[in-house]
PDB file of C-alpha atoms and ligand atoms in Angstrom:
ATOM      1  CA  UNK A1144      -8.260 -12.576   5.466  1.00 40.00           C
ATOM      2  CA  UNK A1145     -10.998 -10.720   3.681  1.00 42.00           C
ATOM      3  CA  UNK A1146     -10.741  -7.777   6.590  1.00 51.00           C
ATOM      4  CA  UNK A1147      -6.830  -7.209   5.521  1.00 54.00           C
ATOM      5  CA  UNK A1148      -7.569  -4.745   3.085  1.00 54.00           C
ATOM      6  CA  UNK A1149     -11.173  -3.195   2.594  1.00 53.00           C
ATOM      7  CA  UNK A1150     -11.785  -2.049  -0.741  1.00 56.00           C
ATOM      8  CA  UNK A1151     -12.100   1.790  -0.988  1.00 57.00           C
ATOM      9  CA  UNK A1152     -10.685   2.494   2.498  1.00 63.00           C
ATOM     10  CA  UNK A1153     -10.416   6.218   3.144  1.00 88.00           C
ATOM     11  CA  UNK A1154      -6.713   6.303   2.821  1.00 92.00           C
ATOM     12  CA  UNK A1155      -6.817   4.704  -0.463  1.00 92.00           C
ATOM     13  CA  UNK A1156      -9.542   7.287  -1.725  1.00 93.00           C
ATOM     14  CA  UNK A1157      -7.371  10.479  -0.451  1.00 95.00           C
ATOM     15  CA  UNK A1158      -4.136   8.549  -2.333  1.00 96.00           C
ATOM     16  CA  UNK A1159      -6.339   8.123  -5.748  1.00 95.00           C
ATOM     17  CA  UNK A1160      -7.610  11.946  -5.396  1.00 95.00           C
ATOM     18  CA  UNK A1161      -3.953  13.402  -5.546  1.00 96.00           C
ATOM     19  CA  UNK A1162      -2.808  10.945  -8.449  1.00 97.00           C
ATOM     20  CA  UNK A1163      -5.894  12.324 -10.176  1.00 96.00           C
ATOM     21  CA  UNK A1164      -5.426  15.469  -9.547  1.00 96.00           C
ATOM     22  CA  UNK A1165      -1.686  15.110 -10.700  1.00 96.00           C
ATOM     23  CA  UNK A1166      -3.451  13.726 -13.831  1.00 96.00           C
ATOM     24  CA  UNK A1167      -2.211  10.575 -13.571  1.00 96.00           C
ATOM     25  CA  UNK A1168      -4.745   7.490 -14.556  1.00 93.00           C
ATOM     26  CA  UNK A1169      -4.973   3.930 -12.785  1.00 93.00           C
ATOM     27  CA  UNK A1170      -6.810   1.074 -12.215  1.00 89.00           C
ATOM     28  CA  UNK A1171      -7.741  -0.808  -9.051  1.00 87.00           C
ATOM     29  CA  UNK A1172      -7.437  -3.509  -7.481  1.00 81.00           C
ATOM     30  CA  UNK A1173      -6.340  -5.469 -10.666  1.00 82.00           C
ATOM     31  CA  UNK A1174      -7.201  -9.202 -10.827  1.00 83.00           C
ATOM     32  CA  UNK A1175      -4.119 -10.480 -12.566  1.00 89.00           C
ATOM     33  CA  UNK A1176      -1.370  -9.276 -10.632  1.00 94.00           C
ATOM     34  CA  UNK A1177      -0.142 -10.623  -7.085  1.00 94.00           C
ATOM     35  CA  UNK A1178      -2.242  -9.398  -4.251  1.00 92.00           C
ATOM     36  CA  UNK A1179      -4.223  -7.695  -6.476  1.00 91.00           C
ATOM     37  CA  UNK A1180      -2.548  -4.202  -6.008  1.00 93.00           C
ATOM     38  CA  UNK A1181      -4.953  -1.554  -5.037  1.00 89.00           C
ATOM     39  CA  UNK A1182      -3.827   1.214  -7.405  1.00 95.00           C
ATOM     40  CA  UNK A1183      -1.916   0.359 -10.642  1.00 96.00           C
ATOM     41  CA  UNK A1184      -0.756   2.929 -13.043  1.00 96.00           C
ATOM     42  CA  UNK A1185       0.012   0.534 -15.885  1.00 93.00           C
ATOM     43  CA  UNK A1186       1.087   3.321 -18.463  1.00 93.00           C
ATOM     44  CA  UNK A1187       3.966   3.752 -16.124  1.00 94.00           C
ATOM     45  CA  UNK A1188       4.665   0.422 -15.123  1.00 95.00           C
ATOM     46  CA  UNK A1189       3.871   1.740 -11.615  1.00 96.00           C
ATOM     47  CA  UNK A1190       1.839   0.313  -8.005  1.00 97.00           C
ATOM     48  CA  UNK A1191       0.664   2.674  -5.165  1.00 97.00           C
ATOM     49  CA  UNK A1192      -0.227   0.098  -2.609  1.00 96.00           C
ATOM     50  CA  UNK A1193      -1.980   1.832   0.525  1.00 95.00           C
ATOM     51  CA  UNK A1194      -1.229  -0.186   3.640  1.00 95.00           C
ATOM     52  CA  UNK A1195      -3.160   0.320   6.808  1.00 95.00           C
ATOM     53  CA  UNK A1196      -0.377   0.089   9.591  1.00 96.00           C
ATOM     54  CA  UNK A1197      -1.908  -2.393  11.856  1.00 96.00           C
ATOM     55  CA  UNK A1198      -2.699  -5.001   9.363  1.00 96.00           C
ATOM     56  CA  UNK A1199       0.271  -4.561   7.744  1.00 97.00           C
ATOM     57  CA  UNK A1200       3.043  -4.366  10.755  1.00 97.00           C
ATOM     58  CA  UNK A1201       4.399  -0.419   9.952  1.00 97.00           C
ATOM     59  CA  UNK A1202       7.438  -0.624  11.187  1.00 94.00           C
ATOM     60  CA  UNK A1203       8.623   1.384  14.538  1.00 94.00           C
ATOM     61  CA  UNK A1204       4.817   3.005  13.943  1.00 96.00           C
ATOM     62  CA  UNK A1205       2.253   3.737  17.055  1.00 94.00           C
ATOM     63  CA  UNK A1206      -0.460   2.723  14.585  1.00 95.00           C
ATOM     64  CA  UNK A1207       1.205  -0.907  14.634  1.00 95.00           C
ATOM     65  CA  UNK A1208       1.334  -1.418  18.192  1.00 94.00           C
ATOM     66  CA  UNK A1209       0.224  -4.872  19.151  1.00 94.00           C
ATOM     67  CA  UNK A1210      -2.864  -5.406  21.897  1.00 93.00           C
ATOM     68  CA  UNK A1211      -1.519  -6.988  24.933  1.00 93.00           C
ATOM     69  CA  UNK A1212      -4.255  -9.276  24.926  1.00 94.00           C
ATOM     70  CA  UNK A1213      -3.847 -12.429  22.655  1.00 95.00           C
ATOM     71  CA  UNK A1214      -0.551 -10.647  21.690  1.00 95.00           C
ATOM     72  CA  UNK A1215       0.640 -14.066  20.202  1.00 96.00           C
ATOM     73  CA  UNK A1216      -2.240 -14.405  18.192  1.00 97.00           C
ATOM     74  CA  UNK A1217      -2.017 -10.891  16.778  1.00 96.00           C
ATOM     75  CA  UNK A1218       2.035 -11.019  16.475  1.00 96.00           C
ATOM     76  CA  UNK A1219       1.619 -14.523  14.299  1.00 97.00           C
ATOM     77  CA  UNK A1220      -1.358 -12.291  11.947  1.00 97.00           C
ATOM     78  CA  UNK A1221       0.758  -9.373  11.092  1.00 97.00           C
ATOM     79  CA  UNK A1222       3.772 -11.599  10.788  1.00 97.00           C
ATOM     80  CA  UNK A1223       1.905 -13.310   8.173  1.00 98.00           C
ATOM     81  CA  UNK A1224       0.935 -10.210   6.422  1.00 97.00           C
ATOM     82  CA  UNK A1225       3.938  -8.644   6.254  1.00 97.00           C
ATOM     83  CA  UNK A1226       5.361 -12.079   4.568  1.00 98.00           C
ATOM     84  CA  UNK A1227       2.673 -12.200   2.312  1.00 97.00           C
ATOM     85  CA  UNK A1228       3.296  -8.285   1.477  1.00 97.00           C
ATOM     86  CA  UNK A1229       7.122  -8.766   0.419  1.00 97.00           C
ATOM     87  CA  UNK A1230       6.044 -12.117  -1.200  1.00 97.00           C
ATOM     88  CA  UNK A1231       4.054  -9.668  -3.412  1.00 97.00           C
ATOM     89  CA  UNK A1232       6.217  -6.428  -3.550  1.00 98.00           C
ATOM     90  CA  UNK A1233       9.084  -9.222  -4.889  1.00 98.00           C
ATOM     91  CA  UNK A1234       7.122 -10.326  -7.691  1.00 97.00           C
ATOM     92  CA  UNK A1235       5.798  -7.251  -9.027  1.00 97.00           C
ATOM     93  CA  UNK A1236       9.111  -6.203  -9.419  1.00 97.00           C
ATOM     94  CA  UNK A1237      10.220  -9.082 -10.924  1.00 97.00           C
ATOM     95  CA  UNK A1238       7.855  -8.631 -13.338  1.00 96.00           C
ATOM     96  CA  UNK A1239       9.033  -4.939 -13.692  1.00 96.00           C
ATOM     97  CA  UNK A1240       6.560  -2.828 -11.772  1.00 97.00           C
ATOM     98  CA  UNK A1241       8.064  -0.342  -9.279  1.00 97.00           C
ATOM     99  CA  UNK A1242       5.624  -0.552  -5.968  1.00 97.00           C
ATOM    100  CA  UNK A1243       5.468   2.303  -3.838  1.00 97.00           C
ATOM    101  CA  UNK A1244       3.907   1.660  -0.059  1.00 97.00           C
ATOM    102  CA  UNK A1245       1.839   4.343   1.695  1.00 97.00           C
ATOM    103  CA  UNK A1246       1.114   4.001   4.638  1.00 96.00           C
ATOM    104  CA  UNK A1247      -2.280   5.432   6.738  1.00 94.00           C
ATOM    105  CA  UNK A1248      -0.357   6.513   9.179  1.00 95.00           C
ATOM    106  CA  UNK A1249       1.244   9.089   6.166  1.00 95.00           C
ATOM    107  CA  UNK A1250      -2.422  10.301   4.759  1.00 94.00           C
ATOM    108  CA  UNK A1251      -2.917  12.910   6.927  1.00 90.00           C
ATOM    109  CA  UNK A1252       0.504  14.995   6.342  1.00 91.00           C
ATOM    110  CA  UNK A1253      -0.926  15.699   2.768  1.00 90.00           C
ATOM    111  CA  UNK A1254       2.110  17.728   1.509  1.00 94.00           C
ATOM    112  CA  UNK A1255       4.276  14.908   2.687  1.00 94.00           C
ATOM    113  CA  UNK A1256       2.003  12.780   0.806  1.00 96.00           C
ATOM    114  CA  UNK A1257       1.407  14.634  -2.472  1.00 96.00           C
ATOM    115  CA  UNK A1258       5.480  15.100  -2.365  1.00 96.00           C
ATOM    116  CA  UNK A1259       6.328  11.599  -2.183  1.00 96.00           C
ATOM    117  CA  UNK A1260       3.926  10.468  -4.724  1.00 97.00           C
ATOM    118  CA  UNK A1261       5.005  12.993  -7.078  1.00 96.00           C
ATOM    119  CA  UNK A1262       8.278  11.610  -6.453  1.00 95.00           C
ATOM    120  CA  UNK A1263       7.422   8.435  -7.090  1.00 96.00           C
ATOM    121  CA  UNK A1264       6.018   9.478 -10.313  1.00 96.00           C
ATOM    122  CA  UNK A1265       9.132  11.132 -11.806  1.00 93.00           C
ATOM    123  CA  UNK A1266      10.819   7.914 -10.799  1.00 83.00           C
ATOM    124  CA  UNK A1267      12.841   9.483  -8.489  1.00 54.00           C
ATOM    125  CA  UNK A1268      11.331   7.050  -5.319  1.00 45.00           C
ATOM    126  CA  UNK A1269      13.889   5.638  -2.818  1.00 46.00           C
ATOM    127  CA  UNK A1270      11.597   5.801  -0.058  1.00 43.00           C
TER     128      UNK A1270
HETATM  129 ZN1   ZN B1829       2.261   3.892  10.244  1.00 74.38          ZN
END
């Protein structure tokens, strides 16, 4: 399960540049919460988790489209995933931590990006 999530993915890196920029500061990948969230802005009580579509099953997303070959295999994965990722999302939040997803598919419309993570920030996020 180790190829899930690479540590410092691109997508994650662009996502950690505009928080910084924004002047907001975080740590990664912290040990002691579930699925060890990849960007956690504990002053704020606050997760950006950056999800690569594939791995993670983006929903209605091109990125997410399944091979045809050993499409079972691949279907049963993701399924997986995606369980494990509301298993996660759920109890951050029930431990009081709003979680904002990003998707890869979202890194490269940067002004969408910076927008909804500003958003997020102000704790305006419905998204
Ligand atoms: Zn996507």
């Amino acid at each position: 399960m180790s190829r899930v999530k690479g540590k410092d993915t691109k997508p994650e890196l662009i996502v950690r540049k505009i928080l910084h920029s924004m002047g907001y500061r975080y740590r990664l990948h912290h040990p002691n919460l579930p699925g060890k969230p990849d960007i956690v802005l504990s002053r704020h009580k606050k997760i950006v988790l950056v999800n690569g579509c594939f791995w993670h099953g983006h929903e209605n997303c091109n990125r997410a489209k399944l091979p045809t070959t050993n499409h079972d295999f691949w279907a049963n994965k993701i399924a997986k995933n995606m369980e494990r990722d509301r298993f996660n999302i759920n109890e951050l939040e029930e431990r009081g931590w709003e979680v904002l997803t990003i998707w890869s598919c979202e890194i490269s419309k940067s002004e969408l990006l910076k927008t909804k993570l500003a958003k997020f920030m102000r704790g305006s996020n419905n998204a």
